[in-house]
XYZ file of C-alpha atoms in Angstrom:
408
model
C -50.929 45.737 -96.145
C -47.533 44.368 -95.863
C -46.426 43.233 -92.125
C -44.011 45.434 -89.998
C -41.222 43.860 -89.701
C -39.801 43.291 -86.249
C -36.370 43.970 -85.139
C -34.399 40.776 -84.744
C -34.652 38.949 -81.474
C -38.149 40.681 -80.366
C -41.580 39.399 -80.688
C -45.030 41.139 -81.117
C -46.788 40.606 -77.582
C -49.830 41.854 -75.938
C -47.761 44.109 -74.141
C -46.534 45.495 -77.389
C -42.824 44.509 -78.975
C -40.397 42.651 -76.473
C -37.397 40.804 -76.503
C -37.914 37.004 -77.510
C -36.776 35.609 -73.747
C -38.772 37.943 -71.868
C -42.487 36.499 -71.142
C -45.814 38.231 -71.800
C -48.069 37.864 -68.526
C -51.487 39.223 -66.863
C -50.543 40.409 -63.250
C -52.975 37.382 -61.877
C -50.038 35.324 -63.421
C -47.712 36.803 -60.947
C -49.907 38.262 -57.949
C -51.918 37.947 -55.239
C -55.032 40.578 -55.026
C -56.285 41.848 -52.148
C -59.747 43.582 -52.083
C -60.127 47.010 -50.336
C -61.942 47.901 -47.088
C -65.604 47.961 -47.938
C -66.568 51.138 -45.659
C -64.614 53.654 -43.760
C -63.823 53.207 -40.039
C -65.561 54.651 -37.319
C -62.912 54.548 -35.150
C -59.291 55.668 -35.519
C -57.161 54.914 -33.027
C -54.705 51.919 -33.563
C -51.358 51.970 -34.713
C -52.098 50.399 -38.545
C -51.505 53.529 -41.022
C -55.283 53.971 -43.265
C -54.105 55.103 -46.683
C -55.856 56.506 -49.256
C -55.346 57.698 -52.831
C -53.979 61.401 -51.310
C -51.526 59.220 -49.509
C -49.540 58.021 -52.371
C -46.656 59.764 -54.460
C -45.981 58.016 -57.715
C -42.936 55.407 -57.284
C -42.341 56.396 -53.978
C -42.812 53.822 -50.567
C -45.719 54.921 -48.434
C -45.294 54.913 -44.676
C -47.880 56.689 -43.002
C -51.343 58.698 -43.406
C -50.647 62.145 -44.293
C -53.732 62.986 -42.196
C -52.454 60.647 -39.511
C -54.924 58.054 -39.325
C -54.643 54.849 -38.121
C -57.163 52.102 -37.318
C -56.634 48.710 -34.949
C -56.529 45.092 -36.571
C -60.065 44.520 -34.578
C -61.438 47.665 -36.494
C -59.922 46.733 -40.016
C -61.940 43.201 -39.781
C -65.134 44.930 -38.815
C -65.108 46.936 -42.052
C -64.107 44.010 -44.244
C -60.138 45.131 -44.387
C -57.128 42.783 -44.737
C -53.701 44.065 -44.014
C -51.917 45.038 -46.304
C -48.244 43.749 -45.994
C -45.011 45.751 -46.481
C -43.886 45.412 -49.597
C -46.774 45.368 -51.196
C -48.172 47.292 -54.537
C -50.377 49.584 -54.813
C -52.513 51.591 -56.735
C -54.939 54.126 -57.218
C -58.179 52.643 -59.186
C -60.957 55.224 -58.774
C -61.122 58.597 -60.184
C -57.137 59.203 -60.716
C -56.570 56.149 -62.218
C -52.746 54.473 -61.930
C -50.923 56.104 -59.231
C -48.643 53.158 -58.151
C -46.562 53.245 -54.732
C -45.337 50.733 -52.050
C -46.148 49.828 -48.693
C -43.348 50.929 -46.649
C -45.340 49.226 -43.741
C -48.665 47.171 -43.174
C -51.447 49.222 -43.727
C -54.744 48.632 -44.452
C -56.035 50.965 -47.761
C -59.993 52.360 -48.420
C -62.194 51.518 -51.386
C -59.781 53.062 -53.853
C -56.712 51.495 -53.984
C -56.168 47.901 -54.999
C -53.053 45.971 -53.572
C -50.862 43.573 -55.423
C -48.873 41.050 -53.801
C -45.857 40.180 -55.267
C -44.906 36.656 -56.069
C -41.483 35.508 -56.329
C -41.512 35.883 -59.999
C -41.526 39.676 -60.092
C -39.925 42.172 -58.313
C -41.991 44.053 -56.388
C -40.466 47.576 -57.645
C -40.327 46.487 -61.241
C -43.722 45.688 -61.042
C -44.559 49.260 -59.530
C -42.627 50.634 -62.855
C -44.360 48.461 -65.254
C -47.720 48.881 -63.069
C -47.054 52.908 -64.218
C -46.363 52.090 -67.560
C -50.179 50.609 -68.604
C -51.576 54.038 -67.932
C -53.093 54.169 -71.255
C -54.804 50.355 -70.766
C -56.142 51.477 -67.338
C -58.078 54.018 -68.834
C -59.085 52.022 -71.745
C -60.158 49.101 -69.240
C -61.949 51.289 -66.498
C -65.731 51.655 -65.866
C -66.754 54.666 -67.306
C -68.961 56.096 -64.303
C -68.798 59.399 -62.620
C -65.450 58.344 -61.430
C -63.391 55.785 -63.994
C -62.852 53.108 -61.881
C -60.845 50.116 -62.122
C -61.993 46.583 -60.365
C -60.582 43.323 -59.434
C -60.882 41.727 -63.222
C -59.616 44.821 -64.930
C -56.391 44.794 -62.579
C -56.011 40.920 -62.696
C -56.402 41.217 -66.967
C -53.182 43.818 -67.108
C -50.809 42.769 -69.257
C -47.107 43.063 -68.609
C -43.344 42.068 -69.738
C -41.976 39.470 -67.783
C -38.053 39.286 -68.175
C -35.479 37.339 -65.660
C -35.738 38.121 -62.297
C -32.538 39.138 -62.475
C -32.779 41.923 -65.560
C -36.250 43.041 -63.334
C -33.931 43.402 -60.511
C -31.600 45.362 -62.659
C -34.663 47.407 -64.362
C -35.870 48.761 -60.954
C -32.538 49.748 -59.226
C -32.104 51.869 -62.516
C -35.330 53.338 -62.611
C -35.202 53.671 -58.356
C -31.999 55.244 -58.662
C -33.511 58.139 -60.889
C -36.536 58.086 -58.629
C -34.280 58.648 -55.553
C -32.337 61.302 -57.281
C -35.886 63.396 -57.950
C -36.685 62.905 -54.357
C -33.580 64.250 -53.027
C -34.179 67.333 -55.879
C -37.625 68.145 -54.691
C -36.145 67.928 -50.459
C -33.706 70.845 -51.670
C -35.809 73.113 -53.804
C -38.004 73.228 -50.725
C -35.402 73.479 -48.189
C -33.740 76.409 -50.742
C -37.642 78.087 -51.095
C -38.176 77.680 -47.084
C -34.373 79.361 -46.307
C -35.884 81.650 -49.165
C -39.196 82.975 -47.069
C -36.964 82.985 -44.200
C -34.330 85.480 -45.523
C -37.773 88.091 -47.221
C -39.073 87.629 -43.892
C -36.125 89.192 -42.376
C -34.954 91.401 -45.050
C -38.087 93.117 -46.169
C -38.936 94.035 -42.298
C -35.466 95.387 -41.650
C -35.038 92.474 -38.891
C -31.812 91.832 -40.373
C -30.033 94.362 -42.086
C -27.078 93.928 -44.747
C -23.859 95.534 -43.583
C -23.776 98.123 -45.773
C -26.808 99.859 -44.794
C -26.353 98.855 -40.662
C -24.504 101.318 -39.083
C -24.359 105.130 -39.117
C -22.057 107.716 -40.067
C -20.156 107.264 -36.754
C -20.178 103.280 -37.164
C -22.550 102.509 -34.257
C -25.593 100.129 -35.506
C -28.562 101.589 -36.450
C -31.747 101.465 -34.145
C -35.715 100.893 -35.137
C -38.572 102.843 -34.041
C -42.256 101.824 -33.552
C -44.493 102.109 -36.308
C -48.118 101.676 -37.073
C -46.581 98.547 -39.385
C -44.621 97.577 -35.653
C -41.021 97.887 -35.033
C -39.101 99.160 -38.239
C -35.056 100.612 -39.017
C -35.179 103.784 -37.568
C -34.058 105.089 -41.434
C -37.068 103.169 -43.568
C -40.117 105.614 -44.022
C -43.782 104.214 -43.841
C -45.917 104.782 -46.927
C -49.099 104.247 -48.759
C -48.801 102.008 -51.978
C -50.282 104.681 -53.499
C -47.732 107.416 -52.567
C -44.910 104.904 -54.171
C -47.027 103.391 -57.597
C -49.428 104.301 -59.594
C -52.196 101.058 -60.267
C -54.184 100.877 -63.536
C -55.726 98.046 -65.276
C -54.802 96.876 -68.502
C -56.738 96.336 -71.799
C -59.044 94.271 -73.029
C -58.299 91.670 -75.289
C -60.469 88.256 -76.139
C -59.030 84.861 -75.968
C -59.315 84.419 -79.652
C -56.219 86.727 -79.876
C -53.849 85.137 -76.891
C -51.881 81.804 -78.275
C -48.913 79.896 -77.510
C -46.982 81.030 -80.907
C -47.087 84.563 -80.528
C -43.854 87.011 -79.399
C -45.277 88.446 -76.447
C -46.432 87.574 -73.182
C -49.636 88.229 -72.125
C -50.929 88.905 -68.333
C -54.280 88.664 -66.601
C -55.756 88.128 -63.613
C -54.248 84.712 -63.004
C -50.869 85.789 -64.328
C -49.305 84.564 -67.444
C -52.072 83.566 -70.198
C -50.523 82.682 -73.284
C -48.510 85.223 -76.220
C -49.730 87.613 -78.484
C -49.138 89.388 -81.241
C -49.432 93.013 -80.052
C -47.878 94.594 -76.672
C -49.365 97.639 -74.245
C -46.733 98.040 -72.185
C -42.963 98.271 -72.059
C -40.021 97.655 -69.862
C -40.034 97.071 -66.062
C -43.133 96.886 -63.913
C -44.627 94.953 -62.034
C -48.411 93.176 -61.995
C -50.448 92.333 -59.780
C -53.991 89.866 -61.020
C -57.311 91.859 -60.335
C -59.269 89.317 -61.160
C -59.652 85.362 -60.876
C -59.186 82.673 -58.242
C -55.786 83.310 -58.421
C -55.771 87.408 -57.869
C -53.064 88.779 -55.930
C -50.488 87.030 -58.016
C -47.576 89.093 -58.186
C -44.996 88.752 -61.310
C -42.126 91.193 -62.322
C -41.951 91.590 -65.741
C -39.104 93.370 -68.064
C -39.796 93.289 -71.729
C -42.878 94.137 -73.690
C -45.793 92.938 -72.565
C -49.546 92.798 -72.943
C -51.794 93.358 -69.979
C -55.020 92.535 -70.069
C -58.028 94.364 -68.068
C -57.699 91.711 -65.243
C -54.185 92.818 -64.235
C -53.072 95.820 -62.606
C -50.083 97.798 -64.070
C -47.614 99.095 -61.636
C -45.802 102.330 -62.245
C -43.305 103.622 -59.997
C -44.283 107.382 -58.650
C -41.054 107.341 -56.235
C -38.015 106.524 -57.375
C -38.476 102.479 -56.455
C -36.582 99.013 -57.321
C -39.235 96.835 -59.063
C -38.141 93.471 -58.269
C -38.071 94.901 -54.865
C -41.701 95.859 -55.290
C -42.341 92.667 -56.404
C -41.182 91.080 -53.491
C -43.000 93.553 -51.120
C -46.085 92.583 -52.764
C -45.794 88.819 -53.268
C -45.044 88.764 -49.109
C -48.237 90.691 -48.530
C -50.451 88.159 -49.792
C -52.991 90.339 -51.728
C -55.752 87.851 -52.543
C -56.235 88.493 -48.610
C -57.741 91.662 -49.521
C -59.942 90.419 -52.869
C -64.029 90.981 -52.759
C -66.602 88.135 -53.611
C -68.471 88.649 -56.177
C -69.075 86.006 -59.597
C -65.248 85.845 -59.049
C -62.742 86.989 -56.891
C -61.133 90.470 -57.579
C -59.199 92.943 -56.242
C -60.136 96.786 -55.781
C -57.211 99.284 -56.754
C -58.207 101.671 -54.756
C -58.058 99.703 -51.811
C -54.529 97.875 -52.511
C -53.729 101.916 -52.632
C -54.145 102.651 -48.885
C -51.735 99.753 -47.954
C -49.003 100.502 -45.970
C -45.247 99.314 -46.772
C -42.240 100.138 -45.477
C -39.823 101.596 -47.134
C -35.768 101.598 -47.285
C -33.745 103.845 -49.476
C -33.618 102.465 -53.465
C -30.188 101.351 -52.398
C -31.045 98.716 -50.163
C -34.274 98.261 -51.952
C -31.856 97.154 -54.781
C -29.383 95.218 -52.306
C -32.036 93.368 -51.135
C -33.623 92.615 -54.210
C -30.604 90.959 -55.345
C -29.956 88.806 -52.841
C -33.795 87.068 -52.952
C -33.359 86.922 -57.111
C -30.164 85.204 -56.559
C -32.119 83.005 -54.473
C -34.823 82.575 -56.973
C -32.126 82.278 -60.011
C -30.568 79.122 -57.977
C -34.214 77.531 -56.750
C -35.182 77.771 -61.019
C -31.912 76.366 -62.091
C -32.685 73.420 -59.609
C -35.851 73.607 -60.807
C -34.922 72.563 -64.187
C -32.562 70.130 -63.628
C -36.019 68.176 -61.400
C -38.030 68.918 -64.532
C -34.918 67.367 -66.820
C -34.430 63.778 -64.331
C -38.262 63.752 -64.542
C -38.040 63.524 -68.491
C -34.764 61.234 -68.488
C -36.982 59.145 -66.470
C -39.465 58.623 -68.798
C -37.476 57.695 -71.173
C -35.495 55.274 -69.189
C -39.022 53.386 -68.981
C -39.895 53.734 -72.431
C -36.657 52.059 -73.183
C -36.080 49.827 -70.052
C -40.059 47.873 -69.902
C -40.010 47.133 -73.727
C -36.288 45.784 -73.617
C -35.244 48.228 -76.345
C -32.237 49.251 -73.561
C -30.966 45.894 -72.457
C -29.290 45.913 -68.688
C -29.076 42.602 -68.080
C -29.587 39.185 -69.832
């Protein structure tokens, strides 16, 4: 077999194909190791965050305990814990293997995390990044128990590029900067979903009401009157679900005939579960999943469609706005009302007697638009997160082999 030839100016390495000036190292080469705490506290009640593997968020710096515990430097020695020091790496080693992170503070971490600390040969964030990047060796390294786990010798033996401190440097402000840019993303899409359940809450009770439909013929503002559903516009009617749809399962199909290739969408009881080649149903309705852990998703759909015998169909009897509907239905949480049995489901007949209330199809409509603009802008975010995410990876597929050069 005739050798691959390299590219000129890059060498075949144990970390795979580099640059000829950067260096090929084993993390012992460039860190300090500190063992984990060898049994959990008994007492929680000093001002040292305890961090554990729910704790971290890939690339991110960890300040605190998400369920707010903290132990004393007296109690971290009695359970065989060093501090960890700011700045610090670290890194998930049992079970979900290679979730990296920083310590924004000291902490002290449990049995599984490791911590590296950072020599003044690597950059602490570049080694995070290049940490992330031997995802594939961790798992080919780890102890294949119960739980994979990783131990000191296996995160010692890592191998990883070594360039200039100074291209490292240059490597992890890149690769922070994108990392920055997805946090600030994933702050608005929440902020945009929380303004989101703010504005259904108000809108779908008739707590706030859109001009249009506010004030009577004589321009004074409409009042509310009490209702069995509590204090409702004095125009919106109260009604059964089943005065306003009609609910019917769909049809049974078996797995063998739901793919990914297929023109239309299939539906069950956990909503969307793959294509097919055949459709029931046809134009707007909405469904609701009778069936599954997930039943009492809601999803508008408007296009053919096959529903299977886990979803519920629903067919307008009055003269309704679906996406409206939908709404109506995601904010009244149906799985609330689902029976145990071998799995969750939902009873037709009992979503029936529900009782919604109800605004004329105009401001059904009005207000329907207004939350799908909302929606239209929070999936247009959405994919531009999904996008940086993917940008990212590529930045480190190109960045920690030196294939894109930043500085040298």
């Amino acid at each position: 077999m005739s050798e691959v030839k390299l590219p000129e100016g890059y060498k075949q390495t144990e970390v795979g194909v580099i640059p000829e000036d950067w260096g090929s190292i084993k993390v012992q080469d460039v860190c300090d190791f500190i063992v984990p705490g060898r049994n959990k506290p008994q007492k929680f009640d000093g001002d040292i965050p305890w961090i554990t593997t729910p704790d971290l968020i890939d690339g991110r710096a960890v300040f605190f305990s998400r369920s707010g515990l903290k132990i004393s430097k007296e109690v971290a020695k009695t359970v065989g814990s060093k501090i960890v020091p700011a700045g610090s790496v670290i890194m998930s080693c049992v079970g979900e293997l290679g979730l990296v992170a920083i310590a924004g503070v000291n902490i002290v971490i449990n049995q599984q995390l490791h911590a590296f600390l950072p020599s003044k040969k690597i950059d602490n964030y570049f080694l995070m990044y290049a940490l992330k990047d031997q995802e594939s060796y961790f798992h080919g390294a780890a102890t294949k128990t119960a739980l994979p786990y990783l131990n000191k010798d296996n995160c010692n033996a890592t191998p990883l590029p070594l360039p200039s401190i100074q291209e490292q440097t240059a490597i992890a402000t890149a690769l922070s900067d994108v990392d920055n840019l997805i946090q600030s993303l994933e702050k608005l899409i929440a902020k945009k979903e929380a303004i989101k359940i703010g504005t259904m809450q108000q809108l779908l009770t008739g707590k706030t009401r859109l001009p249009e439909f506010a004030t009577r013929e004589d321009g004074n503002p409409k009042g509310f009157r009490q209702t069995e559903l509590g204090r409702i516009p004095e125009d919106w009617g109260v009604k059964k679900l089943g005065q306003i749809i009609e609910l019917k399962s769909g049809e049974t199909i078996t797995s063998k005939d739901i793919n990914s290739d297929d023109q239309f969408p299939c539906y069950g009881g956990n909503g969307l579960r793959g294509y097919t080649s055949t459709f029931n149903k046809n134009g707007e309705h909405v469904l609701v999943g009778r069936q599954g852990a997930l039943c009492g998703n809601v999803e508008y759909v408007n296009t053919k469609f096959f529903a299977s015998e886990h979803a519920l169909v629903a067919t307008a009897i009055d003269d309704c706005n679906y996406k409206w509907l939908a709404y109506v239905l995601n904010r009244m949480n149906l799985n609330q009302y689902s029976e145990s049995s071998a799995q969750p489901g939902l009873s037709a007949q009992k979503l029936k007697k529900l009782t919604v209330a109800l605004p004329i199809k105009q401001e059904q409509t009005a207000i329907a638009t207004i939350l799908s603009d909302m929606d239209t802008e929070i999936q247009a975010l959405q994919q531009h997160l999904d996008k940086t995410k993917d940008i990212k990876q590529g930045m480190m597929q190109q960045l920690l082999t030196g294939k894109v050069r930043l500085a040298h």
